[in-house]
Amino acid sequence: MNTKPSIPFLCFCFFAILFVSSCKNHKEDEYHSLTDKIKAESKHYKGTSISSEKYINGLNLLEITENEILFSIPNRKDEIKSFKCTECHSKTLKKMHSAGLKKAHWNIKLNHANQEVMNCVTCHNGDNMDNLKSLTTHTIDFNKSYKLCSQCHQKEYKDWIGGAHGKRIESWAPPRVSMTCVNCHNPHSPSFDTKWPARFNTQKVEERK
Ligand code: HEC
Ligand code: HEC
Ligand code: HEC
Ligand code: HEC
């Protein structure tokens, strides 16, 4: 008689042990993965009772919903010195140009995209200066200028919605308030200069002497 255990029997033993030991592990850790654990333990989470409301009270804010995420940004129109534009731009830009007026806004120098792809009326609406305009000539409110930027900077725009680009203001607890693009970037010259740290390291200078 052959006393050697058959191969199918060996296989059965191997999987039986594996099964028992995996069940044992399962009991010890309770969850198969970290994601399972987070899902199970956050089932009864009712959110935080802490609120930023007292910090944002009285701020001039605008509530927006982008990609189904609701948050607030600071209003811009009150910050723009020469708003309302139509106080001077009562005629279309075409008519103003042909009137041979002196050049205005001499302080604004475009340093953004290449001049062949971008000029003043890429973003401003010559027929209705109180609003911005999209590349497909839709009206964009000055308070929502992030819609203008998002046309060409999708990556930063998406990061911004998620909270990875830009800055949250006042407090971390909900309701969320985030800076908008033009709080940090000048639309006419949006990139930042490289700079030295605000505080010079005098200790290092001493050590080098
Ligand atoms: C104090 C008057 C005044 C105000 C306020 C004003 N503008 Fe103007 N703007 C002018 C004049 C004058 C011109 C020059 C027209 C020309 O070049 O023939 C001009 C020209 C422009 C041009 C065209 C520049 C070019 O080189 O073609 C843009 C764009 C513009 N303005 C945007 C704005 C916007 C946006 C606002 C509001 C946020 C505004 N302006 C507010 C007086 C004003
Ligand atoms: C990339 C888009 C873009 C281009 C190009 C652009 N602007 Fe603007 N401009 C804006 C936005 C956005 C604002 C509002 C900024 C804010 O909220 O502070 C603005 C604001 C202004 C203002 C009001 C500034 C103030 O503080 O009073 C004037 C005037 C203006 N632009 C004129 C011009 C002129 C003239 C040109 C061309 C030389 C130009 N812009 C090109 C996007 C643009
Ligand atoms: C019509 C398309 C267009 C719009 C609208 C536009 N941008 Fe840009 N932007 C560009 C291009 C093109 C460049 C140059 C990219 C490069 O040099 O890599 C640029 C450059 C920049 C840079 C500098 C990137 C760097 O590498 O230093 C910043 C910051 C920026 N844009 C922010 C903005 C903001 C904020 C707005 C909205 C107010 C805006 N842009 C609107 C096309 C656009
Ligand atoms: C709290 C300030 C802040 C806000 C708000 C903000 N940015 Fe920026 N952004 C920055 C800083 C800081 C950098 C990095 C600049 C550098 O590295 O020189 C940057 C970089 C960028 C760049 C260049 C990226 C690269 O790879 O070089 C673009 C484009 C840009 N931002 C677009 C936007 C747009 C569009 C929005 C709004 C949806 C926005 N930013 C909102 C501060 C801000």
Coordinates of C-alpha atoms and ligand atoms in Angstrom, one line a residue:
M1 CA 0.0 0.0 0.0
N2 CA 1.2 3.5 -0.8
T3 CA 1.6 5.5 2.5
K4 CA 2.7 8.7 0.9
P5 CA 0.0 11.4 1.2
S6 CA -1.5 12.3 -2.2
I7 CA -0.8 15.7 -3.8
P8 CA -4.5 16.8 -3.6
F9 CA -4.5 16.0 0.1
L10 CA -1.3 18.1 0.7
C11 CA -2.9 21.0 -1.2
F12 CA -6.0 20.7 1.0
C13 CA -3.9 20.8 4.1
F14 CA -2.0 23.9 2.9
F15 CA -5.1 25.9 2.1
A16 CA -6.8 24.7 5.4
I17 CA -3.9 26.1 7.4
L18 CA -3.8 29.3 5.4
F19 CA -7.6 29.7 5.9
V20 CA -7.4 29.1 9.7
S21 CA -4.4 31.4 10.1
S22 CA -6.0 34.2 8.0
C23 CA -9.2 34.0 10.1
K24 CA -7.1 34.2 13.2
N25 CA -5.4 37.4 11.9
H26 CA -8.8 38.7 11.0
K27 CA -10.0 38.4 14.5
E28 CA -7.0 40.1 16.0
D29 CA -7.0 43.2 13.7
E30 CA -10.8 43.2 13.1
Y31 CA -10.3 44.9 9.7
H32 CA -8.8 43.7 6.5
S33 CA -7.3 47.0 5.6
L34 CA -6.8 50.5 6.9
T35 CA -9.4 51.8 4.5
D36 CA -12.0 49.3 6.0
K37 CA -11.1 50.5 9.5
I38 CA -11.5 54.2 8.6
K39 CA -14.8 53.4 6.8
A40 CA -16.2 51.4 9.7
E41 CA -15.1 53.8 12.4
S42 CA -16.3 56.9 10.7
K43 CA -19.7 55.5 10.2
H44 CA -21.0 57.2 13.3
Y45 CA -19.0 60.4 12.9
K46 CA -21.4 63.4 13.0
G47 CA -18.9 66.1 12.1
T48 CA -17.2 68.5 14.3
S49 CA -19.2 70.8 16.6
I50 CA -16.4 73.5 16.3
S51 CA -17.2 76.2 13.8
S52 CA -15.3 79.1 12.2
E53 CA -18.4 81.2 12.1
K54 CA -17.3 83.7 14.8
Y55 CA -14.1 84.4 12.9
I56 CA -15.7 85.0 9.5
N57 CA -18.6 87.1 10.8
G58 CA -18.5 90.5 9.2
L59 CA -16.2 89.5 6.4
N60 CA -17.3 90.5 2.9
L61 CA -17.7 87.0 1.5
L62 CA -19.2 85.2 -1.5
E63 CA -20.4 81.6 -1.3
I64 CA -19.6 79.5 -4.3
T65 CA -20.0 75.9 -5.4
E66 CA -17.4 74.4 -7.7
N67 CA -17.4 70.7 -8.6
E68 CA -20.1 70.2 -5.9
I69 CA -17.8 71.6 -3.2
L70 CA -19.2 74.5 -1.3
F71 CA -17.0 77.2 0.2
S72 CA -16.6 81.0 0.4
I73 CA -14.1 83.4 -1.1
P74 CA -13.6 87.2 -0.4
N75 CA -15.5 89.6 -2.6
R76 CA -13.3 91.5 -5.0
K77 CA -15.3 94.3 -6.5
D78 CA -14.9 96.6 -3.4
E79 CA -11.1 96.1 -3.6
I80 CA -10.7 97.1 -7.3
K81 CA -9.8 100.8 -7.2
S82 CA -11.1 101.8 -10.6
F83 CA -14.4 99.9 -10.3
K84 CA -17.0 100.8 -11.7
C85 CA -15.2 100.9 -15.0
T86 CA -18.2 102.2 -16.8
E87 CA -17.8 105.5 -15.0
C88 CA -15.3 106.2 -17.8
H89 CA -16.0 103.3 -20.1
S90 CA -19.5 104.6 -21.0
K91 CA -18.7 103.8 -24.7
T92 CA -17.3 100.7 -26.2
L93 CA -13.5 100.4 -26.2
K94 CA -13.6 100.6 -30.0
K95 CA -15.3 104.0 -29.8
M96 CA -13.0 105.2 -27.1
H97 CA -9.9 104.2 -29.1
S98 CA -11.2 106.0 -32.2
A99 CA -11.8 109.2 -30.1
G100 CA -8.0 109.5 -29.8
L101 CA -8.0 109.7 -26.0
K102 CA -4.7 109.7 -24.1
K103 CA -3.5 106.3 -23.1
A104 CA -4.9 105.3 -19.7
H105 CA -3.8 102.6 -17.2
W106 CA -0.2 103.3 -18.0
N107 CA 0.6 101.6 -14.7
I108 CA -0.6 98.2 -16.0
K109 CA 2.0 96.3 -18.0
L110 CA 1.1 92.8 -19.1
N111 CA 3.6 90.2 -18.1
H112 CA 1.6 87.0 -18.4
A113 CA 1.3 84.9 -21.4
N114 CA 2.9 85.6 -24.8
Q115 CA 1.6 88.8 -26.4
E116 CA 0.4 86.9 -29.5
V117 CA -2.1 84.9 -27.4
M118 CA -3.0 87.5 -24.7
N119 CA -3.9 91.1 -24.6
C120 CA -6.3 93.3 -22.6
V121 CA -9.4 92.1 -24.3
T122 CA -8.6 88.4 -23.8
C123 CA -9.9 88.9 -20.3
H124 CA -11.7 92.3 -20.4
N125 CA -14.9 92.9 -22.3
G126 CA -14.5 96.0 -24.5
D127 CA -18.3 96.3 -24.9
N128 CA -19.1 95.9 -21.2
M129 CA -16.1 96.9 -19.1
D130 CA -17.8 96.1 -15.7
N131 CA -17.4 92.4 -16.4
L132 CA -14.7 90.0 -17.5
K133 CA -15.2 87.7 -20.4
S134 CA -14.3 84.1 -21.2
L135 CA -12.5 82.9 -24.3
T136 CA -15.9 81.9 -25.7
T137 CA -17.2 85.5 -24.9
H138 CA -19.3 84.5 -21.9
T139 CA -19.7 87.1 -19.2
I140 CA -17.7 86.5 -16.0
D141 CA -18.3 88.6 -12.9
F142 CA -15.2 90.3 -11.3
N143 CA -16.0 88.5 -8.1
K144 CA -15.6 85.1 -9.9
S145 CA -12.4 85.8 -11.7
Y146 CA -11.2 82.3 -10.8
K147 CA -13.5 81.2 -13.7
L148 CA -11.3 83.2 -16.0
C149 CA -8.1 81.6 -14.7
S150 CA -9.5 78.1 -14.7
Q151 CA -9.9 78.2 -18.5
C152 CA -6.1 77.9 -18.9
H153 CA -4.9 76.7 -15.5
Q154 CA -7.1 73.6 -14.9
K155 CA -4.5 71.9 -12.7
E156 CA -4.2 74.8 -10.2
Y157 CA -7.9 75.4 -10.4
K158 CA -8.7 71.8 -9.4
D159 CA -6.1 71.8 -6.7
W160 CA -7.6 75.0 -5.4
I161 CA -11.1 73.6 -5.2
G162 CA -9.7 70.6 -3.2
G163 CA -7.7 73.0 -1.0
A164 CA -4.2 72.0 -2.1
H165 CA -3.4 75.2 -3.9
G166 CA -4.0 78.6 -2.3
K167 CA -4.8 79.3 1.3
R168 CA -7.6 78.8 3.7
I169 CA -8.3 81.9 5.8
E170 CA -9.5 82.5 9.4
S171 CA -9.8 79.0 10.7
W172 CA -9.7 75.3 9.7
A173 CA -13.1 74.4 11.0
P174 CA -16.1 74.6 8.6
P175 CA -17.5 76.7 7.1
R176 CA -14.5 77.0 4.7
V177 CA -13.2 80.3 3.5
S178 CA -10.4 80.3 0.9
M179 CA -8.5 83.0 -0.8
T180 CA -9.3 83.4 -4.5
C181 CA -6.6 83.5 -7.3
V182 CA -6.4 87.3 -7.5
N183 CA -5.8 87.6 -3.8
C184 CA -2.3 86.2 -4.4
H185 CA -1.7 86.6 -8.1
N186 CA -1.8 89.9 -10.0
P187 CA -3.7 88.9 -13.1
H188 CA -1.5 91.2 -15.2
S189 CA 1.8 89.8 -13.9
P190 CA 0.9 86.6 -12.0
S191 CA 4.3 85.0 -11.4
F192 CA 6.2 85.8 -8.2
D193 CA 9.7 87.1 -8.0
T194 CA 12.2 84.9 -6.3
K195 CA 13.2 86.5 -3.0
W196 CA 15.4 86.2 0.0
P197 CA 13.9 85.0 3.3
A198 CA 12.3 87.9 5.2
R199 CA 14.8 87.5 8.0
F200 CA 18.5 87.3 7.2
N201 CA 20.4 84.6 9.1
T202 CA 23.0 86.7 11.0
Q203 CA 24.1 83.7 13.0
K204 CA 25.5 82.1 9.8
V205 CA 27.3 85.3 8.9
E206 CA 29.0 85.3 12.3
E207 CA 30.0 81.6 11.9
R208 CA 31.6 82.3 8.6
K209 CA 33.9 85.1 10.0
Ligands
HEC1 C1 -10.8 107.3 -14.9 C2 -11.4 106.7 -16.1 C3 -11.3 105.2 -16.3 C4 -11.7 104.2 -15.4 C5 -12.3 104.3 -14.1 C6 -11.4 102.9 -16.1 N1 -10.8 103.2 -17.3 FE1 -10.1 101.8 -18.7 N2 -9.6 103.3 -19.9 C7 -9.8 104.6 -19.7 C8 -9.3 105.4 -20.9 C9 -9.3 106.9 -21.1 C10 -8.8 104.4 -21.8 C11 -8.0 104.6 -23.1 C12 -8.8 104.5 -24.3 C13 -7.8 104.5 -25.5 O1 -6.8 103.9 -25.4 O2 -8.2 105.0 -26.5 C14 -9.0 103.1 -21.2 C15 -8.6 101.9 -21.7 C16 -8.8 100.7 -21.2 C17 -8.5 99.4 -21.8 C18 -7.8 99.2 -23.1 C19 -6.3 99.4 -23.0 C20 -5.6 99.2 -24.3 O3 -4.4 99.5 -24.3 O4 -6.2 98.9 -25.3 C21 -8.9 98.4 -20.9 C22 -8.8 96.9 -21.1 C23 -9.5 99.1 -19.8 N3 -9.4 100.4 -20.0 C24 -10.0 98.4 -18.7 C25 -10.6 99.0 -17.6 C26 -11.2 98.3 -16.5 C27 -11.3 96.8 -16.5 C28 -11.7 99.2 -15.7 C29 -12.4 99.0 -14.3 C30 -11.9 98.0 -13.4 C31 -11.3 100.5 -16.2 N4 -10.7 100.3 -17.4 C32 -11.7 101.7 -15.6 C33 -10.3 105.2 -18.6 C34 -10.7 104.6 -17.5
HEC2 C1 -5.4 87.3 -17.8 C2 -6.6 88.2 -17.8 C3 -6.3 89.6 -17.9 C4 -5.7 90.4 -18.8 C5 -4.9 89.9 -20.0 C6 -5.8 91.8 -18.4 N1 -6.5 91.9 -17.3 FE1 -7.0 93.6 -16.3 N2 -7.8 92.5 -14.8 C7 -8.0 91.1 -14.8 C8 -8.7 90.7 -13.6 C9 -9.1 89.3 -13.2 C10 -8.9 91.9 -12.8 C11 -9.5 92.0 -11.5 C12 -8.4 91.8 -10.4 C13 -8.8 91.9 -9.0 O1 -9.8 91.3 -8.7 O2 -8.1 92.5 -8.3 C14 -8.3 93.0 -13.6 C15 -8.3 94.3 -13.2 C16 -8.0 95.4 -14.1 C17 -8.2 96.8 -13.8 C18 -8.6 97.3 -12.4 C19 -7.4 97.5 -11.6 C20 -7.7 98.3 -10.3 O3 -7.2 97.9 -9.2 O4 -8.3 99.3 -10.4 C21 -7.8 97.5 -14.9 C22 -7.8 99.0 -15.0 C23 -7.4 96.6 -15.9 N3 -7.5 95.3 -15.4 C24 -6.9 96.9 -17.1 C25 -6.3 96.0 -18.0 C26 -5.5 96.4 -19.1 C27 -5.4 97.9 -19.6 C28 -5.0 95.3 -19.7 C29 -4.1 95.2 -20.9 C30 -2.9 95.9 -20.8 C31 -5.5 94.2 -18.9 N4 -6.2 94.7 -17.9 C32 -5.3 92.8 -19.2 C33 -7.6 90.3 -15.8 C34 -6.9 90.6 -16.9
HEC3 C1 -5.9 82.6 -22.1 C2 -5.3 81.7 -21.2 C3 -4.9 82.2 -19.8 C4 -5.7 82.8 -18.8 C5 -7.2 83.2 -19.0 C6 -4.9 83.0 -17.6 N1 -3.6 82.5 -17.9 FE1 -2.1 82.5 -16.5 N2 -0.8 81.9 -18.0 C7 -1.2 81.6 -19.3 C8 0.0 81.2 -20.0 C9 0.0 80.7 -21.5 C10 1.1 81.4 -19.1 C11 2.5 81.1 -19.4 C12 2.8 79.7 -19.1 C13 4.3 79.4 -19.0 O1 5.1 80.3 -19.2 O2 4.6 78.3 -18.6 C14 0.5 81.8 -17.9 C15 1.3 82.0 -16.7 C16 0.7 82.1 -15.4 C17 1.4 82.1 -14.2 C18 2.9 81.9 -14.0 C19 3.3 80.5 -14.1 C20 4.8 80.4 -13.9 O3 5.3 79.3 -14.3 O4 5.4 81.2 -13.4 C21 0.5 82.3 -13.2 C22 0.8 82.3 -11.7 C23 -0.8 82.5 -13.8 N3 -0.6 82.4 -15.2 C24 -1.9 82.7 -13.1 C25 -3.1 83.1 -13.7 C26 -4.3 83.6 -13.0 C27 -4.3 83.9 -11.5 C28 -5.2 83.9 -14.0 C29 -6.6 84.5 -13.8 C30 -6.6 85.9 -13.3 C31 -4.7 83.5 -15.3 N4 -3.4 83.0 -15.1 C32 -5.4 83.5 -16.5 C33 -2.5 81.5 -19.8 C34 -3.6 82.1 -19.2
HEC4 C1 -2.7 81.9 -1.1 C2 -2.1 82.4 -2.3 C3 -2.5 81.7 -3.7 C4 -3.7 81.5 -4.2 C5 -5.1 81.8 -3.6 C6 -3.5 80.9 -5.5 N1 -2.2 80.8 -5.8 FE1 -1.3 80.1 -7.4 N2 0.5 80.1 -6.6 C7 0.8 80.6 -5.3 C8 2.2 80.4 -5.0 C9 2.9 80.8 -3.7 C10 2.7 79.8 -6.1 C11 4.2 79.3 -6.3 C12 4.9 80.4 -7.0 C13 6.4 79.9 -7.2 O1 6.7 78.7 -7.0 O2 7.1 80.8 -7.7 C14 1.7 79.6 -7.1 C15 1.8 79.1 -8.4 C16 0.8 79.1 -9.4 C17 1.0 78.8 -10.8 C18 2.3 78.4 -11.4 C19 2.5 76.9 -11.1 C20 3.9 76.4 -11.5 O3 3.9 75.2 -11.6 O4 4.8 77.1 -11.6 C21 -0.2 79.0 -11.4 C22 -0.4 78.7 -12.9 C23 -1.1 79.4 -10.4 N3 -0.5 79.5 -9.2 C24 -2.4 79.6 -10.7 C25 -3.4 79.9 -9.7 C26 -4.8 79.9 -9.9 C27 -5.5 79.6 -11.2 C28 -5.4 80.1 -8.7 C29 -6.9 80.1 -8.4 C30 -7.7 79.0 -8.8 C31 -4.3 80.3 -7.7 N4 -3.1 80.1 -8.3 C32 -4.5 80.6 -6.4 C33 -0.2 81.3 -4.5 C34 -1.5 81.2 -4.6

